XYZ file of C-alpha atoms in Angstrom:
245
model
C -90.315 214.324 -155.645
C -92.877 215.661 -153.508
C -94.911 216.543 -156.109
C -92.116 218.612 -158.373
C -91.287 217.547 -161.756
C -89.199 218.649 -164.604
C -88.204 217.809 -168.179
C -85.097 216.639 -168.155
C -84.868 217.015 -171.648
C -84.710 220.665 -171.494
C -81.244 220.507 -169.542
C -79.280 221.360 -171.867
C -80.417 224.847 -171.864
C -78.698 225.542 -168.672
C -79.769 225.411 -164.666
C -83.369 226.433 -164.135
C -86.421 226.155 -162.031
C -84.992 223.296 -159.611
C -81.679 222.654 -159.946
C -81.486 220.784 -163.189
C -78.505 221.165 -165.007
C -76.532 220.605 -168.094
C -73.342 218.833 -167.785
C -69.960 218.498 -169.998
C -70.822 214.743 -170.922
C -74.572 216.009 -172.123
C -76.436 214.150 -169.196
C -78.882 215.876 -167.261
C -78.069 216.779 -163.541
C -79.882 217.312 -160.612
C -78.611 220.154 -158.275
C -79.689 220.502 -155.029
C -78.075 223.595 -153.322
C -78.881 223.294 -149.262
C -80.643 220.181 -149.206
C -83.350 220.254 -146.205
C -85.573 217.633 -144.886
C -88.259 218.342 -146.900
C -86.207 217.626 -150.178
C -85.453 213.921 -148.829
C -87.437 211.133 -151.021
C -87.169 208.662 -154.433
C -86.505 211.098 -157.274
C -87.190 209.488 -160.741
C -86.329 210.524 -164.216
C -87.799 209.909 -167.447
C -85.767 209.881 -170.225
C -87.413 209.977 -173.978
C -85.453 208.794 -176.513
C -85.608 208.137 -180.366
C -84.764 204.603 -181.928
C -84.076 203.282 -185.231
C -85.968 199.696 -186.217
C -86.736 197.665 -188.877
C -90.344 199.583 -188.882
C -88.949 202.753 -189.005
C -87.971 205.380 -185.731
C -89.922 204.864 -182.397
C -89.677 206.511 -179.337
C -88.777 205.094 -176.145
C -88.875 205.730 -172.455
C -86.685 205.154 -170.224
C -86.913 205.546 -165.989
C -84.494 205.530 -163.604
C -84.426 206.734 -160.132
C -82.152 207.460 -156.693
C -82.865 207.943 -153.153
C -81.916 211.315 -151.682
C -81.499 210.962 -147.874
C -80.540 214.378 -145.888
C -79.443 213.943 -142.189
C -79.135 216.429 -139.873
C -77.170 216.607 -136.637
C -79.130 216.077 -132.685
C -79.208 219.417 -130.659
C -78.722 220.202 -127.045
C -79.738 223.163 -124.655
C -76.127 223.930 -124.440
C -74.398 222.043 -126.940
C -73.511 219.174 -124.038
C -74.624 216.085 -122.517
C -75.102 216.085 -119.258
C -75.652 212.844 -117.240
C -77.405 212.861 -113.986
C -79.092 210.358 -111.204
C -82.190 210.860 -111.076
C -83.723 212.215 -107.429
C -86.283 209.533 -107.733
C -86.095 205.316 -107.771
C -88.987 204.312 -110.484
C -90.874 200.872 -110.571
C -90.773 198.940 -113.054
C -92.639 195.745 -114.422
C -90.100 192.437 -114.403
C -92.299 189.171 -115.403
C -95.243 189.228 -113.312
C -93.399 191.274 -110.263
C -92.542 195.196 -109.967
C -89.074 196.011 -108.701
C -87.985 199.499 -107.637
C -84.722 200.320 -109.735
C -82.656 203.456 -110.210
C -82.711 206.130 -112.874
C -79.620 207.300 -114.914
C -80.998 210.318 -117.401
C -78.588 211.731 -120.123
C -80.147 214.947 -121.563
C -81.132 217.587 -122.522
C -81.843 217.109 -126.056
C -83.932 219.491 -128.091
C -83.427 217.605 -131.494
C -82.361 214.544 -131.825
C -81.277 214.887 -135.734
C -82.323 212.936 -138.743
C -82.161 209.756 -138.675
C -82.865 209.863 -135.223
C -80.130 209.286 -132.606
C -80.112 207.351 -129.992
C -78.149 207.061 -126.454
C -75.695 204.204 -125.290
C -74.356 203.735 -121.546
C -71.542 201.894 -120.252
C -71.425 200.240 -117.086
C -69.195 199.994 -114.624
C -68.287 196.508 -115.580
C -67.449 197.994 -119.064
C -70.606 196.308 -120.532
C -72.649 198.642 -123.359
C -76.080 198.653 -122.869
C -78.942 200.890 -124.844
C -81.470 203.562 -123.033
C -84.343 201.731 -121.500
C -86.743 204.662 -122.386
C -86.766 208.295 -123.854
C -88.730 210.952 -122.561
C -88.954 214.869 -122.420
C -85.267 215.526 -123.648
C -83.365 212.753 -121.769
C -82.672 209.120 -122.252
C -83.006 207.003 -119.267
C -80.886 203.989 -118.272
C -83.070 202.154 -115.101
C -80.544 199.814 -113.275
C -80.729 197.776 -110.217
C -79.025 197.859 -106.772
C -76.728 194.977 -107.984
C -73.925 197.333 -109.709
C -72.356 200.354 -108.213
C -70.063 202.359 -109.732
C -69.303 204.777 -112.847
C -71.383 205.072 -115.690
C -71.345 206.918 -118.776
C -73.364 207.831 -121.914
C -73.106 208.860 -125.261
C -74.574 209.305 -128.577
C -74.361 205.883 -130.100
C -71.223 206.757 -132.597
C -72.946 204.606 -135.151
C -75.879 207.122 -135.394
C -75.246 208.702 -139.122
C -76.454 211.824 -138.043
C -73.198 212.366 -135.814
C -71.247 213.385 -139.429
C -73.361 216.396 -139.218
C -71.874 217.840 -136.064
C -68.749 219.585 -136.104
C -65.435 217.358 -135.573
C -64.993 219.190 -132.515
C -68.298 218.986 -131.153
C -68.997 217.941 -127.278
C -71.563 216.171 -128.599
C -69.260 213.579 -129.874
C -67.815 213.098 -125.966
C -69.562 210.847 -123.359
C -70.361 211.729 -119.948
C -69.896 210.081 -116.314
C -72.238 210.034 -113.479
C -70.986 208.185 -110.175
C -73.609 205.556 -108.720
C -72.636 204.737 -105.069
C -74.587 201.971 -103.114
C -75.529 204.049 -100.492
C -77.553 206.801 -102.982
C -79.293 203.304 -104.417
C -80.708 202.197 -100.908
C -81.505 205.764 -99.972
C -83.232 206.373 -103.463
C -85.150 202.822 -102.865
C -86.387 203.188 -99.413
C -87.103 206.555 -99.653
C -89.146 205.774 -102.678
C -90.833 202.529 -100.967
C -91.587 204.778 -97.676
C -93.237 207.470 -100.128
C -95.203 204.661 -101.883
C -96.472 202.818 -98.254
C -97.364 206.505 -97.594
C -99.777 206.822 -100.160
C -101.216 203.365 -99.818
C -101.967 204.264 -96.055
C -103.574 207.685 -97.308
C -105.514 206.120 -99.912
C -106.835 203.313 -97.318
C -107.643 205.837 -94.806
C -109.438 207.981 -97.423
C -111.337 204.872 -98.342
C -111.815 203.815 -94.679
C -113.499 207.698 -94.346
C -115.839 207.243 -97.836
C -116.872 203.931 -96.353
C -117.728 205.684 -92.999
C -119.481 208.380 -94.574
C -121.623 205.994 -96.460
C -122.295 204.108 -93.522
C -123.199 207.008 -91.443
C -125.706 208.288 -94.393
C -127.085 204.952 -94.150
C -127.842 205.105 -90.976
C -129.435 208.340 -91.214
C -131.661 206.639 -94.043
C -132.830 204.525 -92.092
C -133.427 206.154 -88.608
C -135.340 208.704 -91.240
C -137.615 205.138 -92.718
C -138.257 204.206 -89.185
C -139.503 207.498 -88.728
C -141.864 207.550 -91.175
C -143.099 203.982 -90.130
C -143.557 205.083 -86.413
C -145.346 208.250 -87.884
C -147.814 206.026 -89.987
C -148.143 203.591 -87.309
C -148.832 206.544 -85.128
C -151.490 208.006 -87.380
C -153.211 204.246 -87.935
C -153.832 203.777 -84.030
C -155.124 207.204 -84.048
C -157.854 206.539 -86.707
C -158.589 203.504 -84.780
C -159.210 204.955 -82.210
C -161.690 207.158 -83.567
C -163.267 204.222 -84.970
C -164.355 202.490 -81.913
C -165.286 205.924 -80.065
C -168.279 206.600 -83.224
C-alpha cells in the first residue's frame, strides 16, 4: 500500500519493518500501530507456496487483499456547535426567478473529519433537511418566509467519523436557533432595500459615465468645427490673395 511492500515469508522471524508479525497459527499478520490517514488504502499480500503435482514439485502464488479505512473525528473552534441566524439574507435562483432567503448557519468547523461529516437540520414542523451549502467552516440552511419557529442543527448521526468522538463530546449534541417572522421580514426588506440602493448607485454611475462621454464627444465635435473654420479661413485668405494678383 502507498508504495510500501514487505516479504511476508519473513513474518516467522517476528515483528519487524512495517509491523509484520507471526501469529500462533503460523499465519502472517500486519499490525499498524496508531494508523494515520496516510495508511488508508488497499493492502495486498502475495503468498508463494510449494505443492506436489504429478509432474513434481511446483511453486504457486496466491494473492489476497484488504481495504483499510481510517476514520478521523470532526473538529470545531471550541468543541461545540453554534447555530445562528445570519445578519444578511441571500438571493438564490429558484427555476427562472430569484428569491430572497434567510440563511441559518451551523458552525464553526476546523475539520470535517474522515470521511467528511455533514450537518442536518430539524425544522419547526419536525422535518429533517440536509444543509443547503458549506462555506468557510459553516453549514448553511436557506429558508423562505413561510415557516418561523425553532430550528436545530446537528452532525448527521449516520456519519462514521462520529465514532471517533468521545461519547460525551458536545459535537454529538444538537443546537437550536429561533427564527421569528419579524426578523425574517426585516432581513428580507433590508436586503431588498440594499440591493435597490446598489442598483440606483450603479445606474447613477452609468448615467454619469454617459454624460462624460457626451461631453467628450461635444468637445471633439467643437474641436473639429474649429479646425474646419480655420481651414475655411485659410482658403478664403488664399483666394483673396489670388484675386489681388
